[in-house]
Amino acid sequence: MCQVESSSSSSSSSSIEVTSSIAIRLAQVVVNLCSKQNKKVLCVSPFYGRNVNINLLDYGERLGTYMSCSETSYHVACVLLERLFLKDSSYFCERAAHKLLFASVLVGLKWTEDFFYDNYYYANIGGLALKETNYLESEFLKALDFGTFVNEQDFFRAKMTLANPSLVMINLFVESNQNCSYSLNISEKPISSSTNDLEDDENCNDMTAFSVAEFVVG
């Protein structure tokens, strides 16, 4: 029995390390995209934040540790981020990076996972209020015109990008020159905001599945 428990614990720890690593690489992709945004273009992103007190790569590691989703979710998140950048790069700037990363992972996991938690859970992990979590999810989908379909080519390119985040601009150049147009493809999997209408997150510390965020992404 002890050996089985030890093996299970080791496997879980290894899985978390893998997802944390890939989440950090996804955060680096966001950094690269934000750095390529035309500085002369005003950042009009609804993901713009003011009081960010955690490094983006550390934030990515936190998401990878606690969001409880597979590697596939991060590959889908990468596809969606690249797609949004091609559609309108003005969404991307340094101050918007954290919320873009969070929103992409939230939508990505709901697209890929058979089971996912209420947005109240994810809000705590992201250091956000529930209402803003719902808002960011909605705005991210609207920004993409709800074009969340990911084909095999998209997925393969995302895997290459996350294996080497510096490839993101090369992959985007190739994609933009293929004259691809993304049709409206709404996932069969439910992608909807929580129906929980709590006014605040005062009871966040009641949750014990993860350490409550000691930072605010405002």
PDB file of C-alpha atoms in Angstrom:
ATOM      1  CA  MET A   1       0.000   0.000   0.000  1.00  0.00           C
ATOM      2  CA  CYS A   2       2.770   2.415   0.897  1.00  0.00           C
ATOM      3  CA  GLN A   3       4.562   1.664  -2.345  1.00  0.00           C
ATOM      4  CA  VAL A   4       1.412   2.355  -4.352  1.00  0.00           C
ATOM      5  CA  GLU A   5       0.832   5.663  -2.547  1.00  0.00           C
ATOM      6  CA  SER A   6       4.477   6.624  -3.045  1.00  0.00           C
ATOM      7  CA  SER A   7       4.290   5.818  -6.749  1.00  0.00           C
ATOM      8  CA  SER A   8       1.063   7.814  -7.153  1.00  0.00           C
ATOM      9  CA  SER A   9       2.542  10.805  -5.340  1.00  0.00           C
ATOM     10  CA  SER A  10       5.670  10.686  -7.480  1.00  0.00           C
ATOM     11  CA  SER A  11       3.615  10.508 -10.681  1.00  0.00           C
ATOM     12  CA  SER A  12       1.477  13.475  -9.603  1.00  0.00           C
ATOM     13  CA  SER A  13       4.548  15.522  -8.742  1.00  0.00           C
ATOM     14  CA  SER A  14       6.117  14.718 -12.093  1.00  0.00           C
ATOM     15  CA  SER A  15       2.937  15.720 -13.930  1.00  0.00           C
ATOM     16  CA  ILE A  16       2.824  19.067 -12.123  1.00  0.00           C
ATOM     17  CA  GLU A  17       6.471  19.724 -13.011  1.00  0.00           C
ATOM     18  CA  VAL A  18       5.717  19.088 -16.691  1.00  0.00           C
ATOM     19  CA  THR A  19       2.672  21.371 -16.800  1.00  0.00           C
ATOM     20  CA  SER A  20       4.502  24.063 -14.820  1.00  0.00           C
ATOM     21  CA  SER A  21       7.351  23.948 -17.315  1.00  0.00           C
ATOM     22  CA  ILE A  22       5.071  24.239 -20.325  1.00  0.00           C
ATOM     23  CA  ALA A  23       3.071  27.026 -18.640  1.00  0.00           C
ATOM     24  CA  ILE A  24       6.291  28.974 -18.115  1.00  0.00           C
ATOM     25  CA  ARG A  25       7.104  28.564 -21.802  1.00  0.00           C
ATOM     26  CA  LEU A  26       3.613  29.805 -22.669  1.00  0.00           C
ATOM     27  CA  ALA A  27       4.282  32.852 -20.487  1.00  0.00           C
ATOM     28  CA  GLN A  28       7.477  33.418 -22.483  1.00  0.00           C
ATOM     29  CA  VAL A  29       5.422  33.298 -25.688  1.00  0.00           C
ATOM     30  CA  VAL A  30       3.227  36.081 -24.274  1.00  0.00           C
ATOM     31  CA  VAL A  31       6.351  38.083 -23.404  1.00  0.00           C
ATOM     32  CA  ASN A  32       7.610  37.685 -26.979  1.00  0.00           C
ATOM     33  CA  LEU A  33       4.270  38.692 -28.487  1.00  0.00           C
ATOM     34  CA  CYS A  34       4.007  41.769 -26.279  1.00  0.00           C
ATOM     35  CA  SER A  35       7.557  42.789 -27.175  1.00  0.00           C
ATOM     36  CA  LYS A  36       6.700  42.656 -30.896  1.00  0.00           C
ATOM     37  CA  GLN A  37       3.612  44.778 -30.611  1.00  0.00           C
ATOM     38  CA  ASN A  38       3.973  48.102 -32.427  1.00  0.00           C
ATOM     39  CA  LYS A  39       4.857  50.578 -29.677  1.00  0.00           C
ATOM     40  CA  LYS A  40       3.207  53.362 -31.690  1.00  0.00           C
ATOM     41  CA  VAL A  41      -0.142  51.601 -31.412  1.00  0.00           C
ATOM     42  CA  LEU A  42      -2.092  52.491 -28.285  1.00  0.00           C
ATOM     43  CA  CYS A  43      -2.777  49.492 -26.079  1.00  0.00           C
ATOM     44  CA  VAL A  44      -6.571  49.305 -25.937  1.00  0.00           C
ATOM     45  CA  SER A  45      -6.644  45.845 -24.429  1.00  0.00           C
ATOM     46  CA  PRO A  46      -9.476  44.965 -22.017  1.00  0.00           C
ATOM     47  CA  PHE A  47      -6.772  42.842 -20.378  1.00  0.00           C
ATOM     48  CA  TYR A  48      -4.792  45.904 -19.345  1.00  0.00           C
ATOM     49  CA  GLY A  49      -3.765  45.761 -15.686  1.00  0.00           C
ATOM     50  CA  ARG A  50      -2.265  48.277 -13.281  1.00  0.00           C
ATOM     51  CA  ASN A  51      -1.229  46.544 -10.060  1.00  0.00           C
ATOM     52  CA  VAL A  52       0.766  43.506 -11.125  1.00  0.00           C
ATOM     53  CA  ASN A  53       3.174  42.419  -8.410  1.00  0.00           C
ATOM     54  CA  ILE A  54       4.276  39.025  -9.694  1.00  0.00           C
ATOM     55  CA  ASN A  55       6.722  38.233 -12.501  1.00  0.00           C
ATOM     56  CA  LEU A  56       4.966  36.833 -15.580  1.00  0.00           C
ATOM     57  CA  LEU A  57       7.074  33.659 -15.668  1.00  0.00           C
ATOM     58  CA  ASP A  58       6.366  33.059 -11.975  1.00  0.00           C
ATOM     59  CA  TYR A  59       2.701  33.665 -12.708  1.00  0.00           C
ATOM     60  CA  GLY A  60       2.856  31.109 -15.498  1.00  0.00           C
ATOM     61  CA  GLU A  61       4.451  28.604 -13.154  1.00  0.00           C
ATOM     62  CA  ARG A  62       1.633  29.149 -10.665  1.00  0.00           C
ATOM     63  CA  LEU A  63      -0.993  28.515 -13.325  1.00  0.00           C
ATOM     64  CA  GLY A  64       0.814  25.369 -14.400  1.00  0.00           C
ATOM     65  CA  THR A  65       0.923  24.131 -10.814  1.00  0.00           C
ATOM     66  CA  TYR A  66      -2.675  24.784  -9.783  1.00  0.00           C
ATOM     67  CA  MET A  67      -4.941  25.031 -12.848  1.00  0.00           C
ATOM     68  CA  SER A  68      -5.178  21.214 -12.949  1.00  0.00           C
ATOM     69  CA  CYS A  69      -5.175  20.813 -16.718  1.00  0.00           C
ATOM     70  CA  SER A  70      -3.216  18.823 -19.276  1.00  0.00           C
ATOM     71  CA  GLU A  71      -0.393  19.903 -21.575  1.00  0.00           C
ATOM     72  CA  THR A  72      -2.926  19.982 -24.404  1.00  0.00           C
ATOM     73  CA  SER A  73      -4.694  22.905 -22.743  1.00  0.00           C
ATOM     74  CA  TYR A  74      -1.522  24.977 -22.984  1.00  0.00           C
ATOM     75  CA  HIS A  75      -1.037  24.042 -26.630  1.00  0.00           C
ATOM     76  CA  VAL A  76      -4.575  25.236 -27.370  1.00  0.00           C
ATOM     77  CA  ALA A  77      -3.956  28.402 -25.329  1.00  0.00           C
ATOM     78  CA  CYS A  78      -0.858  29.053 -27.447  1.00  0.00           C
ATOM     79  CA  VAL A  79      -2.862  28.675 -30.672  1.00  0.00           C
ATOM     80  CA  LEU A  80      -5.482  31.118 -29.418  1.00  0.00           C
ATOM     81  CA  LEU A  81      -2.910  33.688 -28.320  1.00  0.00           C
ATOM     82  CA  GLU A  82      -1.157  33.582 -31.698  1.00  0.00           C
ATOM     83  CA  ARG A  83      -4.503  33.813 -33.450  1.00  0.00           C
ATOM     84  CA  LEU A  84      -5.484  36.864 -31.413  1.00  0.00           C
ATOM     85  CA  PHE A  85      -2.138  38.539 -32.113  1.00  0.00           C
ATOM     86  CA  LEU A  86      -2.636  38.072 -35.863  1.00  0.00           C
ATOM     87  CA  LYS A  87      -6.177  39.385 -35.615  1.00  0.00           C
ATOM     88  CA  ASP A  88      -5.334  42.479 -33.558  1.00  0.00           C
ATOM     89  CA  SER A  89      -1.929  42.971 -31.946  1.00  0.00           C
ATOM     90  CA  SER A  90      -3.145  46.038 -30.043  1.00  0.00           C
ATOM     91  CA  TYR A  91      -4.455  43.672 -27.380  1.00  0.00           C
ATOM     92  CA  PHE A  92      -0.867  42.888 -26.450  1.00  0.00           C
ATOM     93  CA  CYS A  93       1.288  45.018 -24.201  1.00  0.00           C
ATOM     94  CA  GLU A  94       3.357  44.479 -21.076  1.00  0.00           C
ATOM     95  CA  ARG A  95       0.563  45.553 -18.744  1.00  0.00           C
ATOM     96  CA  ALA A  96      -1.901  43.168 -20.421  1.00  0.00           C
ATOM     97  CA  ALA A  97       0.388  40.125 -20.360  1.00  0.00           C
ATOM     98  CA  HIS A  98      -0.792  38.519 -17.117  1.00  0.00           C
ATOM     99  CA  LYS A  99      -4.492  38.658 -17.910  1.00  0.00           C
ATOM    100  CA  LEU A 100      -3.955  37.504 -21.486  1.00  0.00           C
ATOM    101  CA  LEU A 101      -2.024  34.511 -20.214  1.00  0.00           C
ATOM    102  CA  PHE A 102      -4.679  33.694 -17.642  1.00  0.00           C
ATOM    103  CA  ALA A 103      -7.597  34.083 -20.060  1.00  0.00           C
ATOM    104  CA  SER A 104      -5.945  31.953 -22.731  1.00  0.00           C
ATOM    105  CA  VAL A 105      -5.307  29.098 -20.303  1.00  0.00           C
ATOM    106  CA  LEU A 106      -8.834  29.335 -18.883  1.00  0.00           C
ATOM    107  CA  VAL A 107     -10.423  29.107 -22.332  1.00  0.00           C
ATOM    108  CA  GLY A 108      -7.890  26.497 -23.462  1.00  0.00           C
ATOM    109  CA  LEU A 109      -8.627  24.140 -20.586  1.00  0.00           C
ATOM    110  CA  LYS A 110     -12.383  24.462 -21.077  1.00  0.00           C
ATOM    111  CA  TRP A 111     -11.889  23.579 -24.722  1.00  0.00           C
ATOM    112  CA  THR A 112      -9.857  20.453 -24.006  1.00  0.00           C
ATOM    113  CA  GLU A 113     -10.739  19.049 -20.591  1.00  0.00           C
ATOM    114  CA  ASP A 114     -13.690  16.752 -19.893  1.00  0.00           C
ATOM    115  CA  PHE A 115     -13.868  18.122 -16.355  1.00  0.00           C
ATOM    116  CA  PHE A 116     -13.116  21.582 -15.074  1.00  0.00           C
ATOM    117  CA  TYR A 117     -13.895  23.601 -11.972  1.00  0.00           C
ATOM    118  CA  ASP A 118     -16.115  26.606 -11.409  1.00  0.00           C
ATOM    119  CA  ASN A 119     -14.564  29.973 -12.282  1.00  0.00           C
ATOM    120  CA  TYR A 120     -14.473  30.716  -8.559  1.00  0.00           C
ATOM    121  CA  TYR A 121     -11.647  28.173  -8.288  1.00  0.00           C
ATOM    122  CA  TYR A 122      -9.648  29.630 -11.179  1.00  0.00           C
ATOM    123  CA  ALA A 123     -10.156  33.196  -9.945  1.00  0.00           C
ATOM    124  CA  ASN A 124      -8.301  32.312  -6.733  1.00  0.00           C
ATOM    125  CA  ILE A 125      -5.416  30.789  -8.635  1.00  0.00           C
ATOM    126  CA  GLY A 126      -5.149  33.811 -10.921  1.00  0.00           C
ATOM    127  CA  GLY A 127      -5.337  36.387  -8.146  1.00  0.00           C
ATOM    128  CA  LEU A 128      -8.471  37.883  -9.661  1.00  0.00           C
ATOM    129  CA  ALA A 129     -11.999  38.650  -8.516  1.00  0.00           C
ATOM    130  CA  LEU A 130     -14.678  36.285  -9.773  1.00  0.00           C
ATOM    131  CA  LYS A 131     -16.460  38.992 -11.752  1.00  0.00           C
ATOM    132  CA  GLU A 132     -13.264  39.942 -13.559  1.00  0.00           C
ATOM    133  CA  THR A 133     -12.468  36.304 -14.287  1.00  0.00           C
ATOM    134  CA  ASN A 134     -15.862  35.932 -15.954  1.00  0.00           C
ATOM    135  CA  TYR A 135     -15.285  39.200 -17.818  1.00  0.00           C
ATOM    136  CA  LEU A 136     -11.835  38.211 -19.080  1.00  0.00           C
ATOM    137  CA  GLU A 137     -13.092  34.864 -20.329  1.00  0.00           C
ATOM    138  CA  SER A 138     -15.933  36.555 -22.180  1.00  0.00           C
ATOM    139  CA  GLU A 139     -13.716  39.286 -23.670  1.00  0.00           C
ATOM    140  CA  PHE A 140     -11.100  36.767 -24.817  1.00  0.00           C
ATOM    141  CA  LEU A 141     -13.748  34.766 -26.683  1.00  0.00           C
ATOM    142  CA  LYS A 142     -15.268  37.907 -28.184  1.00  0.00           C
ATOM    143  CA  ALA A 143     -11.847  39.107 -29.315  1.00  0.00           C
ATOM    144  CA  LEU A 144     -11.472  35.827 -31.205  1.00  0.00           C
ATOM    145  CA  ASP A 145     -15.025  36.069 -32.600  1.00  0.00           C
ATOM    146  CA  PHE A 146     -15.504  32.778 -30.759  1.00  0.00           C
ATOM    147  CA  GLY A 147     -13.122  31.138 -33.234  1.00  0.00           C
ATOM    148  CA  THR A 148     -11.755  28.469 -30.909  1.00  0.00           C
ATOM    149  CA  PHE A 149     -11.460  25.581 -33.362  1.00  0.00           C
ATOM    150  CA  VAL A 150      -7.945  24.137 -33.419  1.00  0.00           C
ATOM    151  CA  ASN A 151      -6.972  21.882 -36.308  1.00  0.00           C
ATOM    152  CA  GLU A 152      -4.031  19.499 -36.496  1.00  0.00           C
ATOM    153  CA  GLN A 153      -1.771  22.027 -38.196  1.00  0.00           C
ATOM    154  CA  ASP A 154      -2.510  24.668 -35.545  1.00  0.00           C
ATOM    155  CA  PHE A 155      -1.785  22.185 -32.789  1.00  0.00           C
ATOM    156  CA  PHE A 156       1.489  20.989 -34.299  1.00  0.00           C
ATOM    157  CA  ARG A 157       2.701  24.567 -34.752  1.00  0.00           C
ATOM    158  CA  ALA A 158       1.831  25.361 -31.119  1.00  0.00           C
ATOM    159  CA  LYS A 159       3.818  22.341 -29.954  1.00  0.00           C
ATOM    160  CA  MET A 160       6.840  23.652 -31.856  1.00  0.00           C
ATOM    161  CA  THR A 161       6.358  27.122 -30.419  1.00  0.00           C
ATOM    162  CA  LEU A 162       6.151  25.863 -26.835  1.00  0.00           C
ATOM    163  CA  ALA A 163       9.215  23.687 -27.381  1.00  0.00           C
ATOM    164  CA  ASN A 164      11.037  26.887 -28.340  1.00  0.00           C
ATOM    165  CA  PRO A 165       9.112  30.123 -27.573  1.00  0.00           C
ATOM    166  CA  SER A 166      11.502  32.160 -29.732  1.00  0.00           C
ATOM    167  CA  LEU A 167       9.866  30.506 -32.774  1.00  0.00           C
ATOM    168  CA  VAL A 168       6.576  32.273 -32.155  1.00  0.00           C
ATOM    169  CA  MET A 169       7.230  35.120 -34.581  1.00  0.00           C
ATOM    170  CA  ILE A 170       8.519  32.764 -37.287  1.00  0.00           C
ATOM    171  CA  ASN A 171       5.397  30.620 -36.983  1.00  0.00           C
ATOM    172  CA  LEU A 172       3.177  33.691 -37.093  1.00  0.00           C
ATOM    173  CA  PHE A 173       4.958  34.942 -40.219  1.00  0.00           C
ATOM    174  CA  VAL A 174       4.334  31.612 -41.938  1.00  0.00           C
ATOM    175  CA  GLU A 175       0.709  31.550 -40.830  1.00  0.00           C
ATOM    176  CA  SER A 176      -0.011  35.133 -41.870  1.00  0.00           C
ATOM    177  CA  ASN A 177       1.359  34.424 -45.358  1.00  0.00           C
ATOM    178  CA  GLN A 178      -0.890  31.424 -45.857  1.00  0.00           C
ATOM    179  CA  ASN A 179      -3.873  33.795 -46.085  1.00  0.00           C
ATOM    180  CA  CYS A 180      -5.745  31.698 -43.548  1.00  0.00           C
ATOM    181  CA  SER A 181      -9.147  32.883 -42.472  1.00  0.00           C
ATOM    182  CA  TYR A 182     -10.591  31.393 -39.350  1.00  0.00           C
ATOM    183  CA  SER A 183     -14.252  30.575 -39.661  1.00  0.00           C
ATOM    184  CA  LEU A 184     -16.595  30.690 -36.722  1.00  0.00           C
ATOM    185  CA  ASN A 185     -16.208  27.347 -34.990  1.00  0.00           C
ATOM    186  CA  ILE A 186     -17.620  27.183 -31.505  1.00  0.00           C
ATOM    187  CA  SER A 187     -16.341  24.219 -29.550  1.00  0.00           C
ATOM    188  CA  GLU A 188     -18.771  21.466 -28.702  1.00  0.00           C
ATOM    189  CA  LYS A 189     -17.331  21.566 -25.215  1.00  0.00           C
ATOM    190  CA  PRO A 190     -18.960  24.124 -22.917  1.00  0.00           C
ATOM    191  CA  ILE A 191     -17.083  27.392 -22.687  1.00  0.00           C
ATOM    192  CA  SER A 192     -19.174  29.549 -20.432  1.00  0.00           C
ATOM    193  CA  SER A 193     -18.652  31.802 -17.511  1.00  0.00           C
ATOM    194  CA  SER A 194     -19.616  30.667 -14.060  1.00  0.00           C
ATOM    195  CA  THR A 195     -23.197  31.336 -13.129  1.00  0.00           C
ATOM    196  CA  ASN A 196     -22.069  32.065  -9.615  1.00  0.00           C
ATOM    197  CA  ASP A 197     -23.133  35.655  -8.918  1.00  0.00           C
ATOM    198  CA  LEU A 198     -21.070  36.221  -5.806  1.00  0.00           C
ATOM    199  CA  GLU A 199     -20.278  39.851  -5.285  1.00  0.00           C
ATOM    200  CA  ASP A 200     -16.790  39.280  -3.927  1.00  0.00           C
ATOM    201  CA  ASP A 201     -14.248  36.611  -3.032  1.00  0.00           C
ATOM    202  CA  GLU A 202     -14.181  37.036   0.720  1.00  0.00           C
ATOM    203  CA  ASN A 203     -14.379  33.298   1.321  1.00  0.00           C
ATOM    204  CA  CYS A 204     -11.422  32.387  -0.893  1.00  0.00           C
ATOM    205  CA  ASN A 205      -9.402  31.212   2.092  1.00  0.00           C
ATOM    206  CA  ASP A 206     -11.938  28.416   2.674  1.00  0.00           C
ATOM    207  CA  MET A 207     -10.474  26.540  -0.283  1.00  0.00           C
ATOM    208  CA  THR A 208      -7.673  24.142   0.554  1.00  0.00           C
ATOM    209  CA  ALA A 209      -6.847  22.562  -2.794  1.00  0.00           C
ATOM    210  CA  PHE A 210      -4.143  25.165  -3.397  1.00  0.00           C
ATOM    211  CA  SER A 211      -2.432  28.054  -1.689  1.00  0.00           C
ATOM    212  CA  VAL A 212      -4.509  31.202  -1.957  1.00  0.00           C
ATOM    213  CA  ALA A 213      -2.872  33.856  -4.105  1.00  0.00           C
ATOM    214  CA  GLU A 214      -0.789  36.324  -2.135  1.00  0.00           C
ATOM    215  CA  PHE A 215      -0.771  38.749  -5.015  1.00  0.00           C
ATOM    216  CA  VAL A 216      -3.272  40.767  -7.011  1.00  0.00           C
ATOM    217  CA  VAL A 217      -3.426  41.057 -10.770  1.00  0.00           C
ATOM    218  CA  GLY A 218      -5.326  44.312 -10.886  1.00  0.00           C
TER     219      GLY A 218
END
